[in-house]
CSV table of C-alpha atoms and ligand atoms in Angstrom, one decimal:
chain,number,residue,atom,x,y,z
K,236,MET,CA,-12.9,14.5,9.4
K,237,SER,CA,-11.2,12.1,11.7
K,238,LEU,CA,-9.3,8.9,12.3
K,239,ASN,CA,-9.7,7.0,15.6
K,240,LEU,CA,-7.9,4.0,17.0
K,241,ASP,CA,-9.6,1.8,19.5
K,242,PHE,CA,-7.1,-0.6,21.0
K,243,THR,CA,-9.1,-1.9,23.9
K,244,ASN,CA,-9.0,-5.4,22.5
K,245,MET,CA,-5.2,-5.4,22.4
K,246,MET,CA,-5.0,-4.9,26.1
K,247,ALA,CA,-4.9,-7.5,28.9
K,248,ALA,CA,-7.7,-5.6,30.8
K,249,ALA,CA,-10.2,-6.6,28.0
K,250,LEU,CA,-9.0,-10.1,27.3
K,251,PRO,CA,-9.2,-13.5,29.1
K,252,ALA,CA,-6.4,-14.0,31.7
K,253,GLY,CA,-2.9,-14.2,30.3
K,254,GLN,CA,-3.7,-12.6,27.0
K,255,GLY,CA,-2.9,-9.1,25.8
K,256,ILE,CA,-0.6,-6.2,26.4
K,257,THR,CA,-0.5,-5.2,30.1
K,258,LEU,CA,-0.9,-1.7,31.2
K,259,SER,CA,2.6,-1.6,32.5
K,260,GLU,CA,4.0,-2.8,29.2
K,261,TRP,CA,2.1,0.0,27.5
K,262,GLU,CA,3.2,2.6,30.0
K,263,ASN,CA,6.8,1.4,29.9
K,264,ALA,CA,6.8,1.7,26.1
K,265,ALA,CA,6.5,5.5,26.4
K,266,ALA,CA,10.2,5.9,26.8
K,267,PRO,CA,11.3,3.7,23.8
K,268,PHE,CA,8.6,5.4,21.8
K,269,ALA,CA,9.9,8.9,22.7
K,270,ALA,CA,13.3,7.8,21.5
K,271,ALA,CA,11.9,6.3,18.3
K,272,HIS,CA,9.9,9.5,17.7
K,273,ALA,CA,13.0,11.7,18.2
K,274,ALA,CA,15.1,9.5,15.9
K,275,VAL,CA,12.5,9.6,13.1
K,276,HIS,CA,11.7,13.3,13.4
K,277,ALA,CA,15.3,14.3,13.6
K,278,ARG,CA,15.6,12.9,10.0
K,279,THR,CA,13.1,15.3,8.3
K,280,ASP,CA,15.7,16.2,5.6
K,281,ASP,CA,16.5,12.6,5.0
K,282,LEU,CA,13.0,11.1,5.2
K,283,GLY,CA,11.2,12.9,2.4
K,284,PHE,CA,7.8,11.3,3.0
K,285,LEU,CA,7.4,13.5,6.1
K,286,THR,CA,7.4,16.7,4.0
K,287,LEU,CA,5.5,15.4,1.0
K,288,PRO,CA,2.1,16.8,2.2
K,289,ASN,CA,3.4,20.3,2.2
K,290,ASN,CA,5.5,20.1,-1.0
K,291,THR,CA,3.6,22.5,-3.1
K,292,ALA,CA,6.2,22.7,-5.8
K,293,LEU,CA,6.0,18.9,-6.3
K,294,LEU,CA,2.2,19.0,-6.3
K,295,ALA,CA,2.4,21.7,-9.1
K,296,GLN,CA,4.4,19.3,-11.3
K,297,SER,CA,1.7,16.6,-11.1
K,298,GLU,CA,-1.1,19.2,-11.6
K,299,ALA,CA,0.6,20.7,-14.6
K,300,VAL,CA,0.8,17.3,-16.3
K,301,ALA,CA,-2.8,16.5,-15.3
K,302,THR,CA,-4.0,19.8,-16.8
K,303,TRP,CA,-2.0,19.2,-20.0
K,304,ALA,CA,-3.4,15.6,-20.3
K,305,ASP,CA,-7.0,16.5,-19.4
K,306,GLY,CA,-9.3,15.5,-22.3
K,307,ARG,CA,-6.4,14.2,-24.5
K,308,PHE,CA,-6.4,10.5,-23.3
K,309,THR,CA,-9.1,7.9,-22.7
K,310,ASP,CA,-6.6,5.6,-20.9
K,311,VAL,CA,-3.6,5.8,-18.7
K,312,LEU,CA,-1.3,2.8,-18.6
K,313,LEU,CA,1.0,2.8,-15.5
K,314,LEU,CA,4.2,0.7,-15.7
K,315,GLY,CA,5.8,0.1,-12.3
K,316,ILE,CA,6.3,-2.4,-9.5
K,317,GLY,CA,6.3,-2.5,-5.7
K,318,GLY,CA,6.0,1.0,-4.2
K,319,SER,CA,5.6,2.4,-7.7
K,320,ALA,CA,2.4,0.5,-8.4
K,321,LEU,CA,0.7,-0.5,-5.1
K,322,GLY,CA,0.0,3.1,-4.0
K,323,PRO,CA,-1.6,4.2,-7.3
K,324,ILE,CA,-3.7,0.9,-7.3
K,325,ALA,CA,-4.9,1.5,-3.7
K,326,LEU,CA,-5.8,5.1,-4.6
K,327,ARG,CA,-7.8,4.1,-7.7
K,328,THR,CA,-9.7,1.4,-5.8
K,329,ALA,CA,-10.5,3.6,-2.9
K,330,LEU,CA,-11.3,6.9,-4.6
K,331,CYS,CA,-12.6,6.2,-8.1
K,332,ALA,CA,-16.1,4.9,-8.6
K,333,PRO,CA,-16.4,1.1,-8.3
K,334,GLN,CA,-15.7,-0.7,-11.6
K,335,TRP,CA,-14.1,2.5,-12.9
K,336,ASN,CA,-12.5,1.0,-15.9
K,337,ALA,CA,-15.8,-0.5,-17.0
K,338,LEU,CA,-17.7,2.9,-16.9
K,339,THR,CA,-18.4,5.0,-19.9
K,340,ALA,CA,-16.4,8.2,-20.5
K,341,GLU,CA,-19.5,10.2,-19.4
K,342,GLN,CA,-19.8,8.2,-16.2
K,343,ARG,CA,-16.1,8.8,-15.6
K,344,GLY,CA,-16.7,12.6,-16.0
K,345,GLY,CA,-14.3,12.5,-19.0
K,346,LYS,CA,-11.5,11.2,-17.0
K,347,PRO,CA,-9.4,8.3,-18.2
K,348,ARG,CA,-9.4,4.6,-17.2
K,349,LEU,CA,-6.3,3.5,-15.3
K,350,HIS,CA,-4.5,0.2,-16.1
K,351,VAL,CA,-1.6,-0.8,-14.0
K,352,LEU,CA,1.0,-3.3,-15.1
K,353,ASP,CA,3.0,-4.4,-12.1
K,354,ASN,CA,4.4,-7.6,-13.4
K,355,VAL,CA,6.2,-9.0,-16.4
K,356,ASP,CA,3.8,-11.8,-17.1
K,357,PRO,CA,3.6,-11.6,-20.9
K,358,ALA,CA,0.0,-12.7,-20.9
K,359,SER,CA,-1.1,-9.6,-19.0
K,360,ILE,CA,1.0,-7.2,-21.1
K,361,ALA,CA,-0.2,-8.7,-24.3
K,362,ALA,CA,-3.8,-8.5,-23.1
K,363,VAL,CA,-3.6,-4.8,-22.2
K,364,LEU,CA,-1.8,-3.8,-25.4
K,365,ALA,CA,-4.4,-5.7,-27.4
K,366,ARG,CA,-7.2,-3.8,-25.8
K,367,LEU,CA,-5.8,-0.3,-25.7
K,368,SER,CA,-6.0,2.3,-28.4
K,369,LEU,CA,-2.5,3.6,-28.1
K,370,ALA,CA,-3.4,6.8,-29.9
K,371,ASN,CA,-5.6,7.6,-26.9
K,372,THR,CA,-3.3,6.3,-24.2
K,373,LEU,CA,-0.9,8.1,-21.9
K,374,VAL,CA,1.9,5.8,-20.5
K,375,LEU,CA,3.3,6.6,-17.1
K,376,VAL,CA,6.6,4.9,-16.4
K,377,VAL,CA,7.1,5.0,-12.6
K,378,SER,CA,10.4,4.0,-11.1
K,379,LYS,CA,12.4,5.8,-8.4
K,380,SER,CA,15.6,4.1,-9.4
K,381,GLY,CA,14.8,4.5,-13.0
K,382,GLY,CA,16.3,1.1,-13.7
K,383,THR,CA,14.2,-1.7,-12.2
K,384,VAL,CA,14.4,-4.7,-14.4
K,385,GLU,CA,10.6,-5.4,-14.6
K,386,THR,CA,9.6,-1.8,-15.3
K,387,MET,CA,12.4,-1.3,-17.8
K,388,ALA,CA,11.4,-4.5,-19.7
K,389,GLN,CA,7.7,-3.3,-19.7
K,390,TYR,CA,8.9,0.1,-20.9
K,391,LEU,CA,10.9,-1.3,-23.8
K,392,ILE,CA,7.9,-3.3,-25.0
K,393,VAL,CA,5.4,-0.5,-24.6
K,394,ARG,CA,7.6,2.1,-26.1
K,395,GLU,CA,8.2,-0.1,-29.1
K,396,ALA,CA,4.4,-0.6,-29.5
K,397,LEU,CA,3.8,3.1,-29.3
K,398,ALA,CA,6.5,3.9,-31.9
K,399,LEU,CA,5.0,1.3,-34.2
K,400,ALA,CA,1.5,2.6,-33.8
K,401,LEU,CA,2.2,6.3,-33.7
K,402,GLY,CA,5.7,7.0,-35.1
K,403,GLU,CA,8.7,8.0,-33.0
K,404,ALA,CA,7.9,11.6,-32.6
K,405,LYS,CA,4.3,11.2,-31.5
K,406,ALA,CA,5.2,8.2,-29.3
K,407,ARG,CA,7.3,10.5,-27.1
K,408,GLU,CA,4.2,12.7,-26.4
K,409,HIS,CA,2.4,9.7,-25.0
K,410,VAL,CA,5.0,9.0,-22.3
K,411,VAL,CA,5.6,10.5,-18.9
K,412,PHE,CA,8.4,9.4,-16.7
K,413,VAL,CA,8.0,9.6,-12.9
K,414,THR,CA,11.5,9.1,-11.5
K,415,ASP,CA,14.5,10.5,-9.5
K,416,PRO,CA,15.3,14.1,-10.3
K,417,ALA,CA,18.9,13.3,-11.3
K,418,LYS,CA,19.7,9.6,-11.3
K,419,GLY,CA,18.9,6.5,-13.3
K,420,ALA,CA,18.3,5.3,-16.8
K,421,LEU,CA,14.9,6.9,-17.2
K,422,ARG,CA,16.3,10.3,-16.3
K,423,ALA,CA,19.1,9.8,-18.8
K,424,ILE,CA,16.6,8.9,-21.6
K,425,ALA,CA,14.4,11.8,-20.6
K,426,ASN,CA,17.3,14.2,-20.9
K,427,ALA,CA,18.4,12.7,-24.2
K,428,GLU,CA,14.9,12.5,-25.8
K,429,GLY,CA,13.0,15.2,-24.1
K,430,VAL,CA,10.4,13.0,-22.5
K,431,ARG,CA,8.1,14.7,-20.1
K,432,THR,CA,9.2,13.9,-16.6
K,433,VAL,CA,7.9,14.4,-13.0
K,434,ASP,CA,10.2,14.1,-10.0
K,435,ILE,CA,10.2,11.6,-7.1
K,436,PRO,CA,12.4,13.5,-4.6
K,437,ALA,CA,15.7,11.9,-4.0
K,438,ASN,CA,14.9,11.4,-0.3
K,439,VAL,CA,11.6,9.5,-0.9
K,440,GLY,CA,11.9,5.7,-1.3
K,441,GLY,CA,9.5,3.5,-3.3
K,442,ARG,CA,7.1,2.2,-0.6
K,443,PHE,CA,7.0,5.7,1.1
K,444,SER,CA,6.2,7.5,-2.2
K,445,VAL,CA,2.5,7.3,-2.6
K,446,LEU,CA,2.1,11.0,-1.7
K,447,SER,CA,4.7,12.0,-4.2
K,448,PRO,CA,3.9,12.1,-8.0
K,449,VAL,CA,4.0,8.3,-7.8
K,450,GLY,CA,0.5,8.4,-6.4
K,451,VAL,CA,-0.5,12.0,-6.9
K,452,LEU,CA,0.0,12.2,-10.6
K,453,PRO,CA,-2.2,9.2,-11.5
K,454,ALA,CA,-4.7,10.4,-8.9
K,455,ALA,CA,-4.8,13.9,-10.5
K,456,LEU,CA,-5.2,12.4,-13.9
K,457,LEU,CA,-8.2,10.5,-12.6
K,458,GLY,CA,-9.8,13.6,-11.1
K,459,ILE,CA,-9.2,12.6,-7.5
K,460,ASP,CA,-8.9,15.5,-5.1
K,461,VAL,CA,-5.2,15.4,-4.6
K,462,ARG,CA,-5.2,18.5,-2.4
K,463,ALA,CA,-7.5,16.8,0.0
K,464,LEU,CA,-5.4,13.7,-0.1
K,465,LEU,CA,-2.3,15.7,0.9
K,466,ALA,CA,-4.3,17.7,3.5
K,467,GLY,CA,-5.3,14.5,5.2
K,468,ALA,CA,-1.7,13.3,5.3
K,469,GLY,CA,-0.6,16.8,6.4
K,470,HIS,CA,-3.0,16.7,9.3
K,471,VAL,CA,-1.6,13.3,10.5
K,472,THR,CA,1.9,14.5,10.1
K,473,SER,CA,1.4,17.6,12.2
K,474,GLU,CA,-0.5,15.7,14.9
K,475,ALA,CA,2.4,13.2,15.0
K,476,ALA,CA,4.8,16.0,16.1
K,477,ASN,CA,3.5,15.0,19.6
K,478,PRO,CA,6.0,12.6,21.1
K,479,SER,CA,3.6,11.4,23.8
K,480,LEU,CA,2.5,7.9,23.0
K,481,GLY,CA,-1.1,8.5,24.2
K,482,SER,CA,-1.6,11.3,21.7
K,483,ASN,CA,0.3,10.0,18.7
K,484,LEU,CA,-1.9,7.6,16.7
K,485,PRO,CA,0.7,6.2,14.3
K,486,GLY,CA,3.0,5.8,17.3
K,487,ALA,CA,0.4,3.9,19.2
K,488,PHE,CA,-0.2,1.6,16.3
K,489,ALA,CA,3.5,1.0,15.9
K,490,VAL,CA,4.1,0.3,19.6
K,491,LEU,CA,1.1,-2.0,20.0
K,492,GLN,CA,2.2,-4.1,17.0
K,493,TRP,CA,5.8,-4.1,18.2
K,494,LEU,CA,4.8,-5.2,21.8
K,495,ALA,CA,2.4,-7.8,20.4
K,496,ASP,CA,5.2,-9.2,18.2
K,497,THR,CA,8.2,-9.0,20.5
K,498,ARG,CA,6.5,-9.7,23.9
K,499,HIS,CA,3.4,-11.8,23.0
K,500,GLY,CA,4.4,-13.9,20.0
K,501,ARG,CA,1.9,-12.1,17.7
K,502,HIS,CA,4.2,-12.3,14.7
K,503,VAL,CA,1.5,-12.2,12.1
K,504,GLN,CA,-0.3,-8.8,11.7
K,505,VAL,CA,-3.5,-8.7,9.8
K,506,LEU,CA,-5.0,-5.5,8.3
K,507,MET,CA,-8.6,-6.1,7.6
K,508,PRO,CA,-10.7,-3.3,6.2
K,509,TYR,CA,-14.5,-3.7,6.2
K,510,ALA,CA,-14.9,-1.8,2.9
K,511,ASP,CA,-14.4,-3.0,-0.6
K,512,PRO,CA,-12.7,0.3,-1.6
K,513,LEU,CA,-10.0,-0.3,1.0
K,514,ARG,CA,-9.2,-3.8,-0.3
K,515,ASP,CA,-6.0,-2.6,-2.0
K,516,LEU,CA,-5.0,-0.4,0.9
K,517,ALA,CA,-4.3,-3.7,2.7
K,518,LEU,CA,-2.0,-4.9,-0.1
K,519,TRP,CA,-0.2,-1.5,-0.1
K,520,PHE,CA,0.2,-1.8,3.7
K,521,VAL,CA,1.6,-5.3,3.4
K,522,GLN,CA,4.5,-4.1,1.2
K,523,LEU,CA,5.2,-1.2,3.5
K,524,TRP,CA,5.3,-3.2,6.6
K,525,ALA,CA,7.0,-6.3,5.2
K,526,GLU,CA,9.8,-4.7,3.1
K,527,SER,CA,10.5,-2.0,5.8
K,528,LEU,CA,10.5,-4.2,8.9
K,529,GLY,CA,11.7,-7.6,7.8
K,530,LYS,CA,15.4,-7.2,8.5
K,531,ILE,CA,18.5,-8.4,10.4
K,532,GLY,CA,18.3,-6.7,13.7
K,533,PRO,CA,21.2,-5.0,15.6
K,534,ASP,CA,22.1,-8.3,17.4
K,535,GLY,CA,22.3,-10.2,14.1
K,536,ARG,CA,18.9,-11.9,14.7
K,537,SER,CA,16.1,-11.7,12.1
K,538,VAL,CA,13.2,-9.4,13.1
K,539,GLY,CA,9.9,-8.3,11.6
K,540,PRO,CA,6.3,-9.1,11.8
K,541,THR,CA,4.5,-10.7,8.9
K,542,PRO,CA,1.7,-8.6,7.5
K,543,LEU,CA,-1.4,-10.3,6.1
K,544,PRO,CA,-4.2,-8.7,4.1
K,545,ALA,CA,-7.8,-9.6,4.7
K,546,LEU,CA,-11.2,-8.1,3.8
K,547,GLY,CA,-14.3,-8.0,5.8
K,548,ALA,CA,-16.9,-9.5,5.6
K,549,THR,CA,-15.5,-11.7,2.8
K,550,ASP,CA,-12.7,-13.2,4.9
K,551,GLN,CA,-15.2,-14.1,7.7
K,552,HIS,CA,-15.8,-17.1,5.4
K,553,SER,CA,-12.2,-17.8,4.8
K,554,GLN,CA,-9.4,-16.6,7.2
K,555,VAL,CA,-11.4,-15.7,10.3
K,556,GLN,CA,-11.6,-19.3,11.4
K,557,LEU,CA,-7.8,-19.3,11.5
K,558,PHE,CA,-7.7,-16.0,13.4
K,559,MET,CA,-10.2,-17.4,16.0
K,560,GLU,CA,-8.8,-20.8,16.6
K,561,GLY,CA,-5.4,-21.1,14.8
K,562,PRO,CA,-2.1,-20.3,16.5
K,563,ARG,CA,-2.2,-17.4,18.9
K,564,ASP,CA,0.4,-15.6,16.7
K,565,LYS,CA,-1.7,-12.8,15.2
K,566,THR,CA,-3.1,-9.4,15.7
K,567,VAL,CA,-6.0,-8.1,13.6
K,568,THR,CA,-6.4,-4.4,12.8
K,569,PHE,CA,-9.8,-3.6,11.4
K,570,VAL,CA,-10.5,-0.5,9.4
K,571,ALA,CA,-14.1,0.5,9.9
K,572,VAL,CA,-15.9,3.3,8.1
K,573,ARG,CA,-18.4,5.5,9.9
K,574,GLY,CA,-20.3,7.1,7.1
K,575,ARG,CA,-21.2,4.8,4.2
K,576,THR,CA,-23.0,6.1,1.1
K,577,GLN,CA,-25.3,4.4,-1.4
K,578,GLU,CA,-27.4,2.6,1.2
K,579,GLY,CA,-30.9,1.6,0.9
K,580,PRO,CA,-32.8,-0.6,3.4
K,581,ILE,CA,-32.8,-4.3,2.7
K,582,PRO,CA,-36.3,-5.1,1.4
K,583,ALA,CA,-38.8,-6.9,3.6
K,584,ARG,CA,-39.3,-9.7,1.0
K,585,HIS,CA,-39.7,-13.2,2.5
K,586,ALA,CA,-40.3,-11.6,5.9
K,587,ASP,CA,-41.9,-14.8,7.1
K,588,ILE,CA,-38.7,-16.8,6.6
K,589,PRO,CA,-36.6,-16.5,9.8
K,590,GLU,CA,-33.3,-16.7,8.0
K,591,LEU,CA,-34.2,-13.7,5.9
K,592,GLY,CA,-36.9,-11.8,7.8
K,593,TYR,CA,-34.7,-10.2,10.4
K,594,LEU,CA,-32.7,-8.4,7.8
K,595,ALA,CA,-35.6,-6.3,6.6
K,596,GLY,CA,-35.1,-2.6,7.3
K,597,HIS,CA,-31.4,-2.8,8.1
K,598,THR,CA,-28.9,-1.5,5.5
K,599,LEU,CA,-25.9,-3.3,4.0
K,600,GLY,CA,-23.6,-0.7,5.6
K,601,GLU,CA,-25.2,-1.5,9.0
K,602,LEU,CA,-24.7,-5.2,8.4
K,603,LEU,CA,-21.1,-4.7,7.5
K,604,ASP,CA,-20.4,-2.5,10.6
K,605,ILE,CA,-22.2,-4.9,12.9
K,606,GLU,CA,-20.3,-7.9,11.4
K,607,GLN,CA,-17.0,-6.0,12.0
K,608,ARG,CA,-17.9,-5.3,15.6
K,609,ALA,CA,-19.1,-8.8,16.1
K,610,THR,CA,-15.9,-10.2,14.7
K,611,ALA,CA,-13.8,-7.9,16.9
K,612,GLY,CA,-15.8,-8.9,20.0
K,613,ALA,CA,-15.6,-12.6,19.1
K,614,LEU,CA,-11.8,-12.4,18.7
K,615,ALA,CA,-11.4,-10.6,22.0
K,616,ALA,CA,-13.7,-13.1,23.8
K,617,ARG,CA,-11.2,-15.8,22.7
K,618,GLY,CA,-8.1,-13.9,23.7
K,619,ARG,CA,-7.3,-12.8,20.2
K,620,LEU,CA,-5.7,-9.3,20.0
K,621,ASN,CA,-7.4,-6.8,17.8
K,622,ALA,CA,-7.8,-3.1,17.3
K,623,THR,CA,-10.1,-0.9,15.2
K,624,LEU,CA,-9.1,2.1,13.1
K,625,THR,CA,-12.2,4.1,12.2
K,626,VAL,CA,-12.5,6.7,9.5
K,627,ASP,CA,-15.4,8.9,8.9
K,628,ALA,CA,-15.5,8.1,5.2
K,629,VAL,CA,-13.5,6.6,2.3
K,630,ASP,CA,-12.5,9.9,0.7
K,631,ALA,CA,-9.3,11.6,-0.4
K,632,TRP,CA,-8.7,13.2,2.9
K,633,HIS,CA,-9.1,10.0,4.9
K,634,MET,CA,-7.0,8.0,2.4
K,635,GLY,CA,-4.2,10.6,2.8
K,636,ALA,CA,-4.6,10.3,6.6
K,637,LEU,CA,-4.6,6.5,6.6
K,638,MET,CA,-1.6,6.2,4.3
K,639,GLN,CA,0.5,8.7,6.2
K,640,THR,CA,-0.5,7.0,9.5
K,641,PHE,CA,0.9,3.7,8.2
K,642,ALA,CA,4.0,5.4,6.8
K,643,LEU,CA,4.8,7.1,10.1
K,644,ALA,CA,4.0,3.9,12.0
K,645,THR,CA,6.4,2.0,9.9
K,646,ALA,CA,9.1,4.6,10.5
K,647,TYR,CA,8.5,4.4,14.2
K,648,ALA,CA,8.4,0.6,14.2
K,649,GLY,CA,11.7,0.5,12.4
K,650,ALA,CA,13.3,2.6,15.2
K,651,LEU,CA,11.7,0.4,17.8
K,652,TYR,CA,13.1,-2.7,16.2
K,653,GLY,CA,16.5,-0.9,15.8
K,654,ILE,CA,16.6,-1.5,12.1
K,655,ASP,CA,16.7,0.7,9.0
K,656,ALA,CA,13.1,0.7,7.7
K,657,PHE,CA,14.1,2.5,4.5
K,658,ASP,CA,16.4,0.0,2.8
K,659,GLN,CA,15.8,-3.5,1.4
K,660,PRO,CA,19.1,-5.3,1.2
K,661,GLY,CA,17.4,-8.7,1.3
K,662,VAL,CA,16.1,-8.3,-2.3
K,663,GLU,CA,19.5,-7.7,-3.7
K,664,LEU,CA,20.9,-11.2,-4.0
K,665,GLY,CA,17.9,-12.5,-6.0
K,666,LYS,CA,18.2,-9.5,-8.3
K,667,GLN,CA,21.9,-10.1,-8.8
K,668,PHE,CA,21.3,-13.8,-9.7
K,669,ALA,CA,18.6,-12.7,-12.2
K,670,TYR,CA,21.0,-10.2,-13.8
K,671,ALA,CA,23.7,-12.9,-13.9
K,672,MET,CA,21.4,-15.2,-15.8
K,673,LEU,CA,20.3,-12.5,-18.1
K,674,GLY,CA,23.9,-11.6,-18.9
K,675,ARG,CA,24.0,-8.1,-17.5
K,676,ALA,CA,27.5,-6.7,-17.4
K,677,GLY,CA,29.0,-6.4,-13.9
K,678,SER,CA,27.2,-9.5,-12.5
K,679,GLU,CA,30.1,-11.9,-12.8
K,680,ALA,CA,30.5,-12.4,-9.1
K,681,ALA,CA,26.8,-13.2,-8.8
K,682,ARG,CA,27.2,-15.6,-11.7
K,683,ALA,CA,30.0,-17.4,-9.8
K,684,GLU,CA,27.9,-17.6,-6.6
K,685,TRP,CA,24.9,-18.8,-8.6
K,686,ASP,CA,26.9,-21.5,-10.4
K,687,ALA,CA,28.3,-22.7,-7.0
K,688,LEU,CA,24.8,-23.4,-5.6
K,689,PRO,CA,23.7,-27.0,-5.3
K,690,HIS,CA,22.3,-28.4,-8.4
K,691,PRO,CA,18.7,-29.8,-8.4
K,692,ASP,CA,19.0,-33.2,-6.5
K,693,PRO,CA,17.2,-36.1,-8.2
K,694,ARG,CA,16.4,-37.5,-4.8
K,695,PHE,CA,14.1,-34.6,-4.1
K,696,GLN,CA,12.3,-34.4,-7.4
K,697,LEU,CA,9.0,-36.1,-8.4
J,145,PA5,O1,9.8,0.1,-1.7
J,145,PA5,C1,10.7,0.0,-2.5
J,145,PA5,O2,11.7,0.7,-2.5
J,145,PA5,C2,10.6,-1.0,-3.6
J,145,PA5,O3,9.5,-1.9,-3.4
J,145,PA5,C3,10.4,-0.3,-4.9
J,145,PA5,O4,9.2,0.4,-4.9
J,145,PA5,C4,10.4,-1.3,-6.1
J,145,PA5,O5,11.5,-2.1,-6.0
J,145,PA5,C5,10.4,-0.5,-7.4
J,145,PA5,O6,11.5,0.3,-7.4
J,145,PA5,P1,11.6,1.5,-8.4
J,145,PA5,O7,10.6,2.5,-8.1
J,145,PA5,O8,13.0,2.0,-8.2
J,145,PA5,O9,11.4,0.9,-9.8
């Protein structure tokens, strides 16, 4: 079980003249990294994601609900948004059999389907509600704050539908809240109505919460090996105690991306797994990197790289042209998988046709790996910075390891940029404007600011 980072192609030594991070930039980054490392690890009490892998009491909460729910429900409907949805989606895609929700109960080993509603588009909610048998559905309402407008709106609709279908008393049995231990509207409802509830520790924020019950509870319900997930994350966390840049993989990732952004104009940072099960890991990473690092820096200037998701080999026929010949403003981090399963050789049919014949005897996994290496090499040959993270397999242990690697890297990167990676003040104003338009009490100041904004200008309308 291992995770490796090969960053040769980020370095000037491997790239055409004038491109890449120089050895002295890398060596000189050891000191700022040591400071970033010290700053992050001094906050163990405050940064709850660091201790999630060893939080057995919290794991027990999720396991208890999963044991109670086992065999009772055919479907789990998760309501949440942002960090409360992207982690569970990434875990389902990576660790459940492909096409999970289309499999029969037997093929799923008796475990439920998982549906995630992470938006308030009425078309999606209506479609899910029309399809589900609510009598066989468990609804997880996931919100750290316990008051996020989208999740609360979803909850009101789904709770009403449950009450209508099952009656009030039974409806309650079909709902689990995953929320802050003390604060928020969900906690208040849970206390008043006795709704089953699992905690998100107070010191764990949304996008850092996948290894809390936010991700662990749905994973446990689906039969994913959550202990292996936490063990992988725990392994990475203990290895990351090492403040030496050359031995700290999440630190190396953070420093490389930070140097590429701040010294080499590589402001767009692509995460490109070569594995369908890791497709949604890239989307989860995008939120983590974007919402954590896009901030006003200490000198008042805006900072933060722009993350971009991609998928190999699919995006070789889409975005890779841009990565190869577009602006030199990107890094690409590939995620490669060493051990792939379910491979048979490509048949030797049409062996006499040159465009097909050479494929005979190779496997699809081999093709995918070779394409990844070829793309990495091609990018490097044209001075395009890239690195490759390799995992032995897409399994629970390696998913835990990957996710904790990116969470740690984000925390280190926040310290390197000199910003707070754990807040998101930039999303507040839009929220306040929306509250004002919806007539929420206390949003009068936002209403006044909204009303003072320029009106749509007829000169700029078609
Ligand atoms: O990372 C974050 O903190 C946010 O993206 C939240 O996850 C998102 O806003 C949802 O918040 P909550 O879990 O409080 O409903």
